[in-house]
N, CA, C and O of each residue as an XYZ file, in Angstrom:
456
protein
N      36.188     47.316    119.554
C      35.298     46.815    120.270
C      34.708     45.359    119.955
O      34.205     45.261    118.836
N      34.691     44.501    120.554
C      34.546     43.181    119.996
C      33.135     42.993    119.584
O      32.235     43.254    120.383
N      32.780     42.389    117.928
C      31.608     42.460    117.318
C      30.091     42.051    118.638
O      29.010     42.601    118.851
N      30.801     40.821    119.250
C      30.152     40.088    119.946
C      29.802     40.076    121.172
O      29.367     39.142    121.845
N      30.083     41.553    121.553
C      30.139     42.011    123.106
C      28.480     42.659    123.064
O      28.007     43.258    122.098
N      27.887     42.420    124.135
C      26.163     42.500    124.457
C      26.921     44.326    125.011
O      26.845     45.367    124.357
N      27.382     44.185    125.961
C      27.519     45.699    126.747
C      28.303     46.658    125.720
O      27.922     47.826    125.640
N      29.674     46.097    124.716
C      30.101     47.115    123.751
C      28.832     47.594    122.794
O      28.600     48.802    122.744
N      27.976     46.645    122.006
C      26.540     46.726    121.657
C      25.611     47.693    122.440
O      24.801     48.385    121.823
N      25.702     47.740    123.568
C      24.569     48.347    124.427
C      25.432     49.902    124.337
O      24.849     50.865    123.840
N      26.798     50.031    124.842
C      27.388     51.496    125.002
C      27.108     52.030    123.892
O      26.721     53.195    123.802
N      27.331     50.938    122.515
C      27.143     52.003    120.941
C      25.898     52.313    120.789
O      25.609     53.264    120.063
N      25.027     51.662    121.363
C      23.735     52.409    121.074
C      22.982     51.307    120.341
O      21.904     51.703    119.898
N      23.217     50.233    120.134
C      22.634     49.324    119.041
C      21.590     48.369    119.493
O      20.787     47.691    118.854
N      21.832     48.504    120.854
C      21.137     47.268    121.573
C      20.261     48.256    122.641
O      20.862     49.237    123.080
N      19.189     48.080    122.971
C      18.280     49.346    124.066
C      18.619     48.341    125.345
O      18.619     47.129    125.561
N      18.892     49.503    126.023
C      18.846     49.246    127.461
C      18.310     50.388    128.619
O      17.804     51.371    128.077
N      18.321     50.421    129.570
C      17.478     51.734    130.701
C      18.531     51.984    131.174
O      18.966     51.473    132.206
N      19.258     53.045    130.293
C      20.501     53.507    131.021
C      20.414     54.573    132.074
O      20.281     55.702    131.603
N      20.450     54.505    133.209
C      20.730     55.508    134.428
C      21.908     56.276    134.851
O      22.018     56.855    135.932
N      22.993     56.221    133.680
C      24.517     56.735    134.112
C      24.986     56.845    132.400
O      24.879     55.760    131.829
N      25.440     57.895    131.596
C      26.241     57.715    130.974
C      27.062     58.540    130.863
O      26.692     59.583    131.402
N      28.312     58.625    130.289
C      29.227     59.641    130.377
C      30.679     59.273    129.227
O      30.403     58.561    128.261
N      31.670     59.603    129.322
C      33.099     59.247    128.351
C      33.436     58.077    128.767
O      33.860     57.326    127.889
N      33.377     57.589    130.037
C      33.970     56.424    130.541
C      33.395     55.396    131.260
O      34.005     54.382    131.600
N      31.957     55.688    131.558
C      30.872     55.013    132.549
C      29.917     54.663    131.717
O      29.662     55.699    131.103
N      28.996     53.529    131.191
C      27.707     53.239    131.451
C      27.383     52.993    132.481
O      28.241     52.744    133.328
N      26.046     52.971    132.792
C      25.573     52.307    134.009
C      23.723     52.027    133.588
O      22.905     52.910    133.332
N      23.522     50.768    133.626
C      22.252     50.404    133.248
C      21.140     49.107    134.335
O      21.567     48.181    135.024
N      19.957     49.450    134.154
C      19.272     48.518    134.785
C      19.457     46.929    134.580
O      19.465     46.572    133.402
N      19.588     46.047    135.438
C      20.017     44.651    135.372
C      18.998     44.039    134.479
O      17.981     44.292    135.124
N      18.530     43.286    133.230
C      17.471     42.779    133.126
C      17.146     41.302    133.820
O      16.322     40.578    133.263
N      17.476     41.081    134.435
C      16.976     40.169    135.778
C      17.713     39.938    136.918
O      18.483     39.024    137.216
N      17.227     41.244    137.694
C      17.699     42.012    138.990
C      17.437     40.630    140.036
O      16.553     39.774    140.029
N      18.653     40.847    140.937
C      18.682     40.123    141.681
C      18.351     40.791    143.254
O      18.629     40.239    144.319
N      17.790     41.910    143.114
C      17.899     42.756    144.410
C      16.780     43.667    143.795
O      16.631     43.767    142.577
N      15.886     44.424    144.849
C      14.991     45.874    144.603
C      16.002     46.788    143.419
O      15.383     47.204    142.439
N      17.037     47.002    143.466
C      18.104     47.673    142.733
C      18.963     46.860    142.409
O      19.409     46.018    143.189
N      19.296     46.980    141.301
C      20.405     45.994    141.121
C      20.902     46.539    139.013
O      20.458     46.139    137.937
N      22.037     47.632    139.416
C      22.003     48.349    138.380
C      23.887     47.659    137.932
O      24.674     47.255    138.788
N      24.119     47.703    136.713
C      24.912     47.157    136.399
C      26.084     48.325    135.979
O      25.506     48.942    135.084
N      27.234     48.863    136.126
C      27.988     49.767    135.903
C      29.096     49.344    135.171
O      29.584     48.292    135.582
N      29.617     49.839    134.239
C      30.648     48.845    133.566
C      31.552     50.685    132.374
O      31.087     51.816    132.229
N      32.734     50.123    131.899
C      33.153     50.899    131.431
C      32.686     50.820    129.929
O      32.301     49.771    129.411
N      32.765     52.142    129.222
C      32.690     51.816    127.923
C      33.226     51.615    127.388
O      32.747     51.298    126.299
N      34.378     51.578    127.481
C      35.769     50.814    126.449
C      36.002     49.375    127.137
O      36.116     49.087    128.328
N      36.032     48.590    126.010
C      35.815     47.232    126.167
C      37.115     46.433    127.535
O      38.315     46.326    127.279
N      36.743     46.165    128.339
C      37.780     45.215    128.751
C      37.025     44.213    129.582
O      36.142     44.378    130.423
N      37.718     42.932    129.034
C      36.773     41.183    129.616
C      36.677     41.178    131.093
O      35.629     40.764    131.586
N      37.521     41.537    131.771
C      37.248     41.372    133.195
C      38.314     42.027    134.198
O      39.301     42.627    133.774
N      38.009     41.848    135.689
C      38.884     42.682    136.135
C      40.588     41.904    136.238
O      41.593     42.340    136.798
N      40.479     41.219    135.821
C      41.884     40.279    135.510
C      42.440     40.897    134.499
O      43.536     40.479    134.123
N      41.933     41.840    133.933
C      42.847     42.351    132.562
C      43.198     43.473    132.937
O      43.739     44.151    132.064
N      43.032     44.167    134.459
C      43.409     45.312    134.676
C      44.692     45.598    135.053
O      45.485     44.662    135.147
N      45.127     46.980    135.340
C      46.793     47.104    135.554
C      46.480     48.462    136.023
O      45.472     49.136    135.814
N      47.774     48.791    136.845
C      47.873     49.910    137.414
C      47.611     51.106    136.430
O      47.382     52.124    137.083
N      47.578     51.273    135.365
C      47.185     52.512    134.601
C      45.839     52.784    134.542
O      45.383     53.860    134.156
N      44.935     51.477    135.059
C      43.626     51.349    134.549
C      42.627     52.362    136.200
O      41.420     52.589    136.289
N      43.867     52.765    137.324
C      43.384     53.326    138.272
C      42.172     54.541    138.058
O      41.182     54.585    138.788
N      42.366     55.307    137.179
C      41.593     56.264    137.306
C      39.975     55.960    136.626
O      38.944     56.494    137.036
N      40.095     54.718    135.214
C      38.999     53.992    135.413
C      38.373     53.881    136.352
O      37.326     54.501    136.536
N      39.074     52.744    137.469
C      38.366     52.165    138.565
C      37.812     53.281    139.739
O      37.010     52.964    140.618
N      38.291     54.406    139.609
C      38.443     55.790    140.702
C      36.913     55.616    139.975
O      36.093     54.977    140.634
N      36.470     56.165    138.611
C      35.542     56.637    138.377
C      33.936     55.630    138.105
O      32.879     56.182    137.798
N      34.061     54.287    138.275
C      33.672     53.053    138.110
C      32.773     53.440    139.832
O      31.588     53.721    140.013
N      33.631     53.335    140.604
C      33.467     53.351    141.722
C      32.709     54.735    142.228
O      31.775     54.677    143.028
N      33.228     56.056    141.656
C      32.143     57.110    142.017
C      30.614     57.056    141.596
O      29.620     57.362    142.256
N      30.705     56.655    140.510
C      29.633     56.541    139.561
C      29.017     55.540    140.278
O      27.834     55.876    140.321
N      29.154     54.506    140.861
C      28.532     53.398    141.765
C      27.739     54.089    142.969
O      26.555     53.939    143.269
N      28.800     54.957    143.632
C      28.483     55.538    144.662
C      27.552     56.422    144.520
O      26.722     56.403    145.429
N      27.388     57.198    143.701
C      26.498     58.520    142.973
C      25.085     57.796    143.003
O      24.038     58.079    143.586
N      25.388     56.918    142.291
C      23.696     56.071    141.913
C      23.296     55.535    143.176
O      22.182     55.955    143.489
N      23.902     54.603    144.180
C      23.572     54.307    145.286
C      22.701     55.277    145.959
O      21.571     55.048    146.390
N      23.599     56.818    146.021
C      22.890     57.949    146.853
C      21.649     58.192    146.036
O      20.601     58.425    146.638
N      21.665     58.167    145.003
C      20.408     58.840    144.149
C      19.194     57.806    144.105
O      18.037     58.227    144.094
N      19.470     56.496    144.082
C      18.844     55.447    144.561
C      18.226     54.949    145.929
O      17.685     53.878    146.206
N      18.477     56.056    146.685
C      18.145     55.924    148.381
C      18.974     54.592    149.256
O      18.774     54.148    150.387
N      19.685     54.311    148.496
C      20.243     52.924    149.346
C      21.287     52.751    150.537
O      22.206     51.992    150.843
N      20.396     54.291    151.226
C      21.051     54.685    152.492
C      21.436     53.565    153.743
O      22.339     53.700    154.568
N      20.515     52.470    153.632
C      20.894     50.829    154.254
C      22.301     50.042    154.313
O      22.791     49.327    155.187
N      22.853     50.536    152.784
C      23.892     50.017    152.488
C      23.493     49.447    151.200
O      22.388     49.645    150.694
N      24.610     48.592    150.578
C      24.774     47.994    148.960
C      26.091     47.652    149.358
O      27.015     47.935    150.120
N      25.524     46.550    148.032
C      27.122     45.867    147.687
C      27.111     46.083    145.986
O      26.157     46.162    145.212
N      28.730     46.151    145.720
C      29.280     45.858    144.573
C      30.089     44.640    144.712
O      30.949     44.305    145.527
N      29.321     43.802    143.196
C      30.342     42.430    142.968
C      30.800     42.677    141.447
O      30.129     43.268    140.601
N      32.138     42.081    141.250
C      32.373     41.890    139.866
C      32.697     40.585    139.757
O      33.544     40.145    140.535
N      32.075     39.689    138.751
C      33.056     37.876    138.241
C      33.952     38.176    137.375
O      33.838     38.850    136.351
N      34.994     37.573    137.880
C      35.644     36.830    136.562
C      35.924     35.426    136.438
O      36.458     34.582    137.157
N      35.364     35.443    135.229
C      35.288     33.989    134.502
C      34.225     33.577    134.492
O      33.394     34.460    134.708
N      33.605     32.097    134.254
C      33.187     31.676    134.186
C      32.762     30.868    135.501
O      31.559     30.638    135.619
N      33.482     30.490    136.332
C      33.261     29.666    137.379
C      32.961     30.886    138.797
O      32.925     30.491    139.963
N      32.800     32.137    138.469
C      32.512     32.924    139.555
C      31.151     33.598    138.809
O      30.384     34.453    139.254
N      31.140     33.041    137.779
C      29.463     33.658    137.640
C      29.560     34.829    136.370
O      28.625     35.602    136.160
N      30.670     34.842    135.658
C      30.725     35.637    134.305
C      29.788     35.683    133.771
O      29.616     34.464    133.770
N      28.742     36.141    133.143
C      28.092     35.531    131.779
C      28.375     36.145    130.693
O      28.153     35.638    129.593
N      29.241     38.071    130.949
C      29.401     38.807    129.771
C      30.673     39.135    129.730
O      30.930     40.082    130.473
N      31.628     38.684    129.106
C      32.730     38.887    129.100
C      33.122     40.541    128.841
O      33.423     40.875    127.695
N      33.112     41.436    129.802
C      32.883     42.805    129.704
C      32.882     43.087    131.414
O      31.911     42.839    132.130
N      33.867     43.518    131.780
C      33.714     44.318    132.721
C      32.721     44.886    133.511
O      32.233     45.918    133.049
N      32.258     44.464    134.658
C      31.146     45.317    135.058
C      31.068     45.344    136.802
O      31.845     44.647    137.454
N      30.095     46.182    137.429
C      29.921     45.951    138.748
C      28.330     45.850    138.956
O      27.513     46.567    138.379
N      28.074     44.972    139.757
C      26.648     44.925    140.228
C      26.752     45.715    141.317
O      27.470     45.414    142.271
N      25.881     47.034    141.244
C      25.626     47.455    142.321
C      24.134     46.800    142.919
O      23.172     46.904    142.158
N      23.995     46.369    143.779
C      22.902     45.742    144.382
C      22.315     46.473    145.892
O      23.085     47.283    146.409
N      21.209     46.249    146.476
C      20.494     46.836    147.592
C      19.220     46.961    147.348
O      18.762     46.587    146.268
N      18.348     47.575    148.435
C      17.354     47.786    148.922
C      16.515     46.584    149.312
O      15.286     46.622    149.240
N      17.346     45.262    149.822
C      17.424     44.438    150.693
C      18.438     43.686    151.325
O      19.306     43.305    150.539
N      18.572     43.404    152.328
C      19.544     42.657    153.058
C      20.202     41.504    152.635
O      19.578     40.514    152.252
N      21.473     41.564    152.680
C      22.604     40.846    151.763
C      22.842     39.626    152.570
O      22.665     39.765    153.780
N      23.117     38.746    152.249
C      24.061     37.192    152.970
C      24.809     37.591    152.641
O      24.995     38.333    151.676
N      25.866     36.916    153.885
C      27.337     36.794    154.026
C      27.632     35.205    154.132
O      27.365     34.814    155.268
N      28.076     34.236    153.334
C      28.745     34.639    152.592
C      27.769     34.737    151.190
O      26.887     33.879    151.218
N      27.750     35.307    150.387
C      27.054     35.280    148.686
C      27.330     34.051    148.356
O      28.112     33.556    149.168
N      26.958     33.176    147.319
C      26.705     32.343    146.377
C      26.800     31.088    147.102
O      26.614     30.021    146.517
């Protein structure tokens, strides 16, 4: 765990967050600066800097991330649709170097984003 990683410190319980899911592989928390009525960050507990670091061996982790996101969307009542976003690098808007998916819903989403 990098000592300066915000999400690793949240996963370790060093920094408080509003957790909506936690298991051995995946943590999900409410975003502190929500961009939609529902804005949850879904991330691996283990440190992975971004999607650029993923390999074939990470398929089970990715499956778990997506399954948790789908379960949270159902629990949040996002029956009209929802969006999953991951940013890779500063130019794409990644502000924390720890892989995370933004689960967004509860309002219409425009396309293209950004």
